[in-house]
Every structure is written in structure tokens, then in C-alpha cells.
Coordinates of C-alpha atoms in Angstrom, one line a residue:
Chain A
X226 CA 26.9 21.7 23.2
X227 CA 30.7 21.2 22.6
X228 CA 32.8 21.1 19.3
X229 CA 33.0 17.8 17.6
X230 CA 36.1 16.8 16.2
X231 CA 37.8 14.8 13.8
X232 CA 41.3 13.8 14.4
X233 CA 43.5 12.0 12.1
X234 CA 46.8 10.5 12.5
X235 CA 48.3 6.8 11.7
X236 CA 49.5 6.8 15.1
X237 CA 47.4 6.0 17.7
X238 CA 49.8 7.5 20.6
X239 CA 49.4 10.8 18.9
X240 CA 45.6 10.8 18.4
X241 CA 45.5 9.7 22.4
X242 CA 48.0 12.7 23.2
X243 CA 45.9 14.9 20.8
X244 CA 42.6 13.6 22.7
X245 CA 43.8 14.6 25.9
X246 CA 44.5 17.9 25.4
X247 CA 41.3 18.8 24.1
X248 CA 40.3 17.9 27.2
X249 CA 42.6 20.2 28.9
X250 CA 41.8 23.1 27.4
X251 CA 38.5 23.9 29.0
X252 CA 37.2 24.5 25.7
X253 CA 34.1 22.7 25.7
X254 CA 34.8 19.5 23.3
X255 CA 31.3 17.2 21.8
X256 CA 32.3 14.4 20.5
X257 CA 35.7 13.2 19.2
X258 CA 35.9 11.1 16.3
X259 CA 39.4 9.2 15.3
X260 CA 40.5 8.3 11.5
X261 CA 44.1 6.8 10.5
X262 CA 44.6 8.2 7.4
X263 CA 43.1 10.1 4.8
X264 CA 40.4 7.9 3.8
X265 CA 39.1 7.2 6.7
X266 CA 38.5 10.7 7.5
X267 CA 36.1 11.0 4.5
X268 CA 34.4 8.2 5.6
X269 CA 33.8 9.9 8.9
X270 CA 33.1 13.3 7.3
X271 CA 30.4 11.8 4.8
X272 CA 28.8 10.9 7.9
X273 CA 29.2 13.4 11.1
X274 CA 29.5 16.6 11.2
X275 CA 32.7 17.6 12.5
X276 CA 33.5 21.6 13.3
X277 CA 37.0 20.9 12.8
X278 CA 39.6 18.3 11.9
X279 CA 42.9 18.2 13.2
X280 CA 45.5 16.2 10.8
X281 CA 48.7 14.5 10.6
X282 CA 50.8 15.4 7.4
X283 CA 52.6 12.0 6.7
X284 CA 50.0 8.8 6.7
X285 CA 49.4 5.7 4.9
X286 CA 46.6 5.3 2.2
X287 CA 45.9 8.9 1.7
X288 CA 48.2 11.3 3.5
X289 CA 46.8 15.0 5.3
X290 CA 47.6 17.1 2.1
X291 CA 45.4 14.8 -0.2
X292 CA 42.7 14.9 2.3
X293 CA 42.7 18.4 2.4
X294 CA 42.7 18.8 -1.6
X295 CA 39.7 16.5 -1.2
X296 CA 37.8 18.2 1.8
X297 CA 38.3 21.9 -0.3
X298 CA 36.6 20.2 -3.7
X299 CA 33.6 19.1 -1.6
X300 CA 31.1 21.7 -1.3
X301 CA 29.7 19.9 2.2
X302 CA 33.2 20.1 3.6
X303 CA 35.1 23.1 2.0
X304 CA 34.2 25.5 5.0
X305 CA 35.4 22.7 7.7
X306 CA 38.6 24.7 9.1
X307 CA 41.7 22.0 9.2
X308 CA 44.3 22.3 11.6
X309 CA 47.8 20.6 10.8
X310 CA 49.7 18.7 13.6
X311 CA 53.1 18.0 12.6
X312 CA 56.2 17.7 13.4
X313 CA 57.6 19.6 10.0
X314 CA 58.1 22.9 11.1
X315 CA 59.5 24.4 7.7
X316 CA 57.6 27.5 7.0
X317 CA 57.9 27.0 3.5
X318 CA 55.5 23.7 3.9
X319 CA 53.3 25.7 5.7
X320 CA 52.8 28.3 4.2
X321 CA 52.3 26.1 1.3
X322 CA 49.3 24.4 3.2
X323 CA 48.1 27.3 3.9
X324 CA 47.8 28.9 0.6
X325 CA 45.6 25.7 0.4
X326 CA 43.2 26.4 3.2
X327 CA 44.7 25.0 6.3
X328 CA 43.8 27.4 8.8
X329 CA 46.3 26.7 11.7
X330 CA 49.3 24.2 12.4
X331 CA 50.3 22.7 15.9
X332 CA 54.1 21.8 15.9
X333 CA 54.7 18.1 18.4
X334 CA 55.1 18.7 20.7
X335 CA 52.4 21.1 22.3
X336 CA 51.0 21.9 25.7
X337 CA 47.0 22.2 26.0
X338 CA 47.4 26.0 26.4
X339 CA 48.9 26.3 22.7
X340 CA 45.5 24.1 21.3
X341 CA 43.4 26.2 23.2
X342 CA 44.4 29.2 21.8
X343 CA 44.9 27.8 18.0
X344 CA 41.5 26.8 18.6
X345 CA 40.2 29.9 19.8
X346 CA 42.0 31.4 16.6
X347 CA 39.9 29.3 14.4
X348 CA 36.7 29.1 15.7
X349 CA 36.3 32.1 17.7
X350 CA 36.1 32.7 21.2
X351 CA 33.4 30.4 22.6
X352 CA 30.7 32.1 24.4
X353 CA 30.6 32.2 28.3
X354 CA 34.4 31.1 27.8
X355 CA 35.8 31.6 31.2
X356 CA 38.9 32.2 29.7
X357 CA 37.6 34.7 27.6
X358 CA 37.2 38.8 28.0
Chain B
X208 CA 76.7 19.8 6.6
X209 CA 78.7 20.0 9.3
X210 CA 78.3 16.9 11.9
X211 CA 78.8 19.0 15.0
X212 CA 76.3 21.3 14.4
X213 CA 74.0 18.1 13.3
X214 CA 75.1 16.8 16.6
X215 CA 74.5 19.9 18.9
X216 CA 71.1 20.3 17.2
X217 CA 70.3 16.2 17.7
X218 CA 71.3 16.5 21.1
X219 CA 68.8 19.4 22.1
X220 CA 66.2 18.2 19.9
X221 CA 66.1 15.2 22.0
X222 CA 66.5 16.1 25.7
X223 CA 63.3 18.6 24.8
X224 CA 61.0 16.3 23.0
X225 CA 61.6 14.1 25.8
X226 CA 61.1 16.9 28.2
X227 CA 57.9 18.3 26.4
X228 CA 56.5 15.0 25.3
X229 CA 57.3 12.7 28.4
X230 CA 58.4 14.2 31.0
X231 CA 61.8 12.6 31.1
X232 CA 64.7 15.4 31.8
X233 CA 68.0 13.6 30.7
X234 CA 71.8 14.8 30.5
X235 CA 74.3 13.8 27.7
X236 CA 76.6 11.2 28.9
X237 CA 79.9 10.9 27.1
X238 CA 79.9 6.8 28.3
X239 CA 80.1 5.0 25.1
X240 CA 76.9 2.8 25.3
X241 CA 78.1 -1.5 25.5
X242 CA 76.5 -4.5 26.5
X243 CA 76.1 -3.6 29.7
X244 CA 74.1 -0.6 29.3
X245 CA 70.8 -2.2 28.3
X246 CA 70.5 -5.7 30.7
X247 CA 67.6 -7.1 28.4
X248 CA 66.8 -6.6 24.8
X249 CA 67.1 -3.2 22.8
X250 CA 64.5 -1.2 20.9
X251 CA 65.6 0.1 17.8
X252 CA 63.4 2.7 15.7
X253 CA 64.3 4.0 12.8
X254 CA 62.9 7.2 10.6
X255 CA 63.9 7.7 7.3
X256 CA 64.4 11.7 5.9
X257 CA 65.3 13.0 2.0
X258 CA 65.9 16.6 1.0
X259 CA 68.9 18.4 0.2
X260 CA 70.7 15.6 2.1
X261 CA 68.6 11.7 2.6
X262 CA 69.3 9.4 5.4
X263 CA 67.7 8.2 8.6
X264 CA 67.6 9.0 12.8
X265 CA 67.8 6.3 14.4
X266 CA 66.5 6.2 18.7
X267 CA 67.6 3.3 20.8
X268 CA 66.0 2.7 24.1
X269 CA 65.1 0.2 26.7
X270 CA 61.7 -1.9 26.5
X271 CA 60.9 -0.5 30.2
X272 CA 61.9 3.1 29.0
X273 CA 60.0 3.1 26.0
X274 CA 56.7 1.4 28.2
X275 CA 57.7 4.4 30.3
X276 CA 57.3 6.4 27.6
X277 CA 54.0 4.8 26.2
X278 CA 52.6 5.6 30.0
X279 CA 53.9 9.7 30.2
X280 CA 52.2 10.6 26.6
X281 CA 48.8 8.9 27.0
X282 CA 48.7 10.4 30.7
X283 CA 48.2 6.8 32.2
X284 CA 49.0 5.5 35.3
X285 CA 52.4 3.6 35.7
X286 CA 52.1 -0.1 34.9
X287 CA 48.9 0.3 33.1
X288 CA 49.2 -2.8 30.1
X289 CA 47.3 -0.9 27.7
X290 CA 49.2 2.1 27.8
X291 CA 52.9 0.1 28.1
X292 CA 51.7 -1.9 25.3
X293 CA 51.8 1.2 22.8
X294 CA 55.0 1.6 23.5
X295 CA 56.6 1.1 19.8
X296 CA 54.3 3.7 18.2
X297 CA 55.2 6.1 21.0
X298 CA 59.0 5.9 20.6
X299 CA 58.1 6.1 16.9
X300 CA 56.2 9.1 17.6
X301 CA 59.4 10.4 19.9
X302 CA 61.5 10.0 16.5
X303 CA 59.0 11.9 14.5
X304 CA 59.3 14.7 16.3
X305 CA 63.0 14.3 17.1
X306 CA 63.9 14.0 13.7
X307 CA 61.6 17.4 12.8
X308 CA 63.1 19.6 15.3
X309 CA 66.7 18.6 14.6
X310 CA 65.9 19.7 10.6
X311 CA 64.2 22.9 11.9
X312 CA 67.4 23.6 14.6
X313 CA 70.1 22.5 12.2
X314 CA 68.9 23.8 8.6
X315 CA 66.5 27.1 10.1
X316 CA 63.5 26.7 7.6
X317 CA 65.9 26.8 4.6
X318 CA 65.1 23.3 3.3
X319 CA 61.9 21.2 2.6
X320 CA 62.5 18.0 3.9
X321 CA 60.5 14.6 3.8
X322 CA 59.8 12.1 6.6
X323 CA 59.3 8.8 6.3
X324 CA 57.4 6.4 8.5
X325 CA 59.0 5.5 12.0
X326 CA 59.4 1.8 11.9
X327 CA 60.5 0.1 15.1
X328 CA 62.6 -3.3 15.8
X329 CA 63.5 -5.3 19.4
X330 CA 66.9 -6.7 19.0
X331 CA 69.8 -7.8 21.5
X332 CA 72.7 -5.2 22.8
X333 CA 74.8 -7.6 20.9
X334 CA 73.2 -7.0 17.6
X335 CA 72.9 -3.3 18.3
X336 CA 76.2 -2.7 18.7
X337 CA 77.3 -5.0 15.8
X338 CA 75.1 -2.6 13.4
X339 CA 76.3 0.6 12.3
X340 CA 77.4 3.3 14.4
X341 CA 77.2 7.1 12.9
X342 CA 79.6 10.0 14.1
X343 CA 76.4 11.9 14.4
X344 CA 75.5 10.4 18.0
X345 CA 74.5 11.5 21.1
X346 CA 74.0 9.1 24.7
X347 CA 71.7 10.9 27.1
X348 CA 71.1 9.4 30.6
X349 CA 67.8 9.7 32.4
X350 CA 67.5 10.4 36.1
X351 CA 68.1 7.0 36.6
X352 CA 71.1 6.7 34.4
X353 CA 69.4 4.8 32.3
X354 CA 70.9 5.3 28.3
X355 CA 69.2 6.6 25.8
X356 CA 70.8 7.1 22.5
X357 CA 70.6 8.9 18.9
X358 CA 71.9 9.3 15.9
X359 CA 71.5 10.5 12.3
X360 CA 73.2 8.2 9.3
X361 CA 73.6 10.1 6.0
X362 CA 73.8 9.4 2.6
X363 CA 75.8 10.5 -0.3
X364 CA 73.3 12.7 -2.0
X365 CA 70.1 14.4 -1.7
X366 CA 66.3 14.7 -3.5

């Protein structure tokens, strides 16, 4: 049984490139759900459970910092770790996101090997990981 | 802010977001881009940016490169139409990430900056070069000398 995921970005490029390194990482991956903003990620969350949600910072409707204000006032979602993807590197922003419960960022571009081991930050080192020690 | 180290830092921002993101290794060219340099039609994208200084990059490519582009992120094979037809949001994506590592290289961290939303428009050379041209710009060339180019317009003012 893989991880199921959430991503969410307004570009559809990105969520394909984001897609496809999953699957490069050897990290086993369940299924993959895709949102394009903020809202649409709720949606998905009120109805899957995700193990963890990559986002995109700047998008339409309700942009990642909102959704992540959201997903850490709902008791159902407040333990779901986030992971930024952006393209901001400033460490003040981050740092900012995560005093607010973002657990990890990935900078664009990245190569599968950086996901895989943000990943492996967040959730652990997966058992029978070949990878692993 | 000083242009040239704007410049330096656009430069290298591009030739390895185009490395890392594409695959396409390019050198700067110091050609000044014309109506020759793109036979057909001209994408245009352009990504707006406030902090302590506002104004937008701009990227201006090819409709073949950018397919080419489209093809190299999603992992696709060459020619494939629903890869090449993506090929606006992945230049957009291109200047996203462009325009984040050029802040990053050029201010180191010491600003918070805002992106906009990359918006993208197919134009002739003609109008191109009739538009505005910023002293922030850099031509790269691909492997098959094919022009790409960049540039950063600022504004008077800031946040």
C-alpha cells in the first residue's frame, strides 16, 4: 500500500512534472490526486485521505498559504504534513510557512532524488525501503 | 540595483532552469535578436514581481522551442500533441522559476518579493521588436542556435 497524495498547483505542467517524479523516487506512491488551487484541494481533502499534500504558493481562488491556514484549523486535516513547491526561495517566506506548519519546501526546479529524500524527511523512512539502512 | 549584477544573475538563472527543468544547455549570444531570428511567430510570457523594487521578466521564445519545452518537462516523447500543446503553461512555468532564482541570486534572501501569474501571448517578430526593450537582457542560443531571450523591466518604486 503506497502514499496517496494530493498535489496542488494552477499549472498543470507543474503538477505533471511533480507527478513524475513521485514516480521516480521508488518510494512507493497510492494514488495521486490533482487540485488547481486552494479550494479544490479541500474539496479533495473532505473526501480522500491524502498522507501528504504538496502545494504551490501563488494560485488563483485560494492561494497555498490560505489552504494551509485552513487545513491547520480543521481537526481532520491539521496532522496532514504539507510540503511547499515553489519557486520563492527567500528564507524569510519560509521560515514564515514554517512557523505555520509547513513541514518541508521543494525549490523548481528539483530532481526525484531531492523528493525522495524531503519525503523520507516527512514521513519516515518507509519500511523494506531499498534505499533505506 | 545595479543592472549588471541583475543581468549576470538573469543570465545564470536562465541557462540552469533550462538546464534542470528541460534539458536544454544554451550559451549567451551577444547577436542582437531581429526579424530574422524567429522565422514564424514569437511567444511572449510575461511575469509580473513587487518588493523593494516592482516590475516584470519577460521570456521570448519560439512556438517549436516552447513545444520543445512542453515535451522535456512532462517526460514525453518528441512530437507528442498533448504534451506540445501545453506548451504556454510550461514557458510560464520556465518564467516562474526564472524569475525566483534571479531574486534569490541577485538580492541573497534579503528581500520578500511577490510573483504574479505568468501570462503568455503569440505575436510577430515585428511586433516584438516594436515593444519595449529593457537594458536588463540576455540572448542565449540553444545547441541549435536557436534564440532565446530575457529580460527584467523595472519600475520606479517598490511595495
Amino acid at each position: 500500500m503506497g502514499y496517496d497524495i494530493l498535489v496542488v498547483d494552477d499549472s498543470a505542467v507543474t503538477r505533471k512534472v511533480v507527478i513524475r517524479a513521485l514516480s521516480m523516487t521508488g518510494l512507493e506512491v497510492g494514488v495521486v490526486h490533482e487540485a488547481e488551487d486552494g479550494l479544490e484541494a479541500l474539496a479533495v481533502l473532505d473526501n480522500e485521505w491524502i498522507d501528504i499534500v504538496f502545494a504551490d504558493l501563488n494560485m488563483p481562488r485560494m492561494d497555498g498559504v490560505e489552504l494551509i491556514g485552513k487545513m491547520a484549523e480543521d481537526d481532520r486535516l491539521e496532522s496532514t504534513p504539507v510540503i511547499v513547491i515553489t519557486s520563492d526561495r527567500n528564507e524569510l517566506r519560509l521560515a514564515e510557512l514554517k512557523a505555520q506548519g509547513v513541514r518541508a519546501h521543494l525549490n523548481k526546479p528539483f530532481r526525484p532524488e531531492t523528493l525522495r529524500e524531503v519525503m523520507t524527511q516527512v514521513l519516515g523512512a518507509p519500511e523494506g525501503d531499498e534505499h533505506g539502512s | 540595483m545595479d543592472r549588471d549584477t541583475l543581468r549576470s544573475a538573469l543570465e545564470a538563472a536562465t541557462r540552469q532552469v533550462l538546464e534542470e527543468a528541460a534539458f536544454l544547455f544554451t550559451e549567451p549570444s551577444t547577436e542582437p535578436i531581429d526579424k530574422a531570428s524567429w522565422p514564424g511567430s514569437v511567444i511572449q510570457v510575461q511575469l509580473a514581481f513587487t518588493g523593494p523594487i516592482r516590475g516584470h521578466f519577460m521570456l521570448a521564445a519560439s512556438p517549436e522551442l516552447c513545444s520543445s519545452l512542453a515535451v522535456e518537462m512532462l517526460g514525453a516523447e518528441p512530437g507528442e500533441p498533448e504534451a506540445e500543446a501545453q506548451f504556454e503553461d510550461a514557458v510560464g512555468e520556465i518564467l516562474n522559476m526564472v524569475a525566483g532564482l534571479t531574486l534569490d541570486q541577485a538580492i541573497q534572501g534579503k528581500a520578500l518579493w511577490e510573483l504574479g501569474v505568468p501570462e503568455a501571448r503569440s505575436m510577430s517578430p515585428g511586433e516584438y521588436l516594436s515593444g519595449p526593450r529593457s537594458d536588463v537582457r540576455v540572448r542565449l542560443d540553444t545547441d541549435e542556435e536557436e534564440p532565446v531571450e530575457v529580460a527584467i523591466f523595472i519600475e520606479e518604486g517598490g511595495r
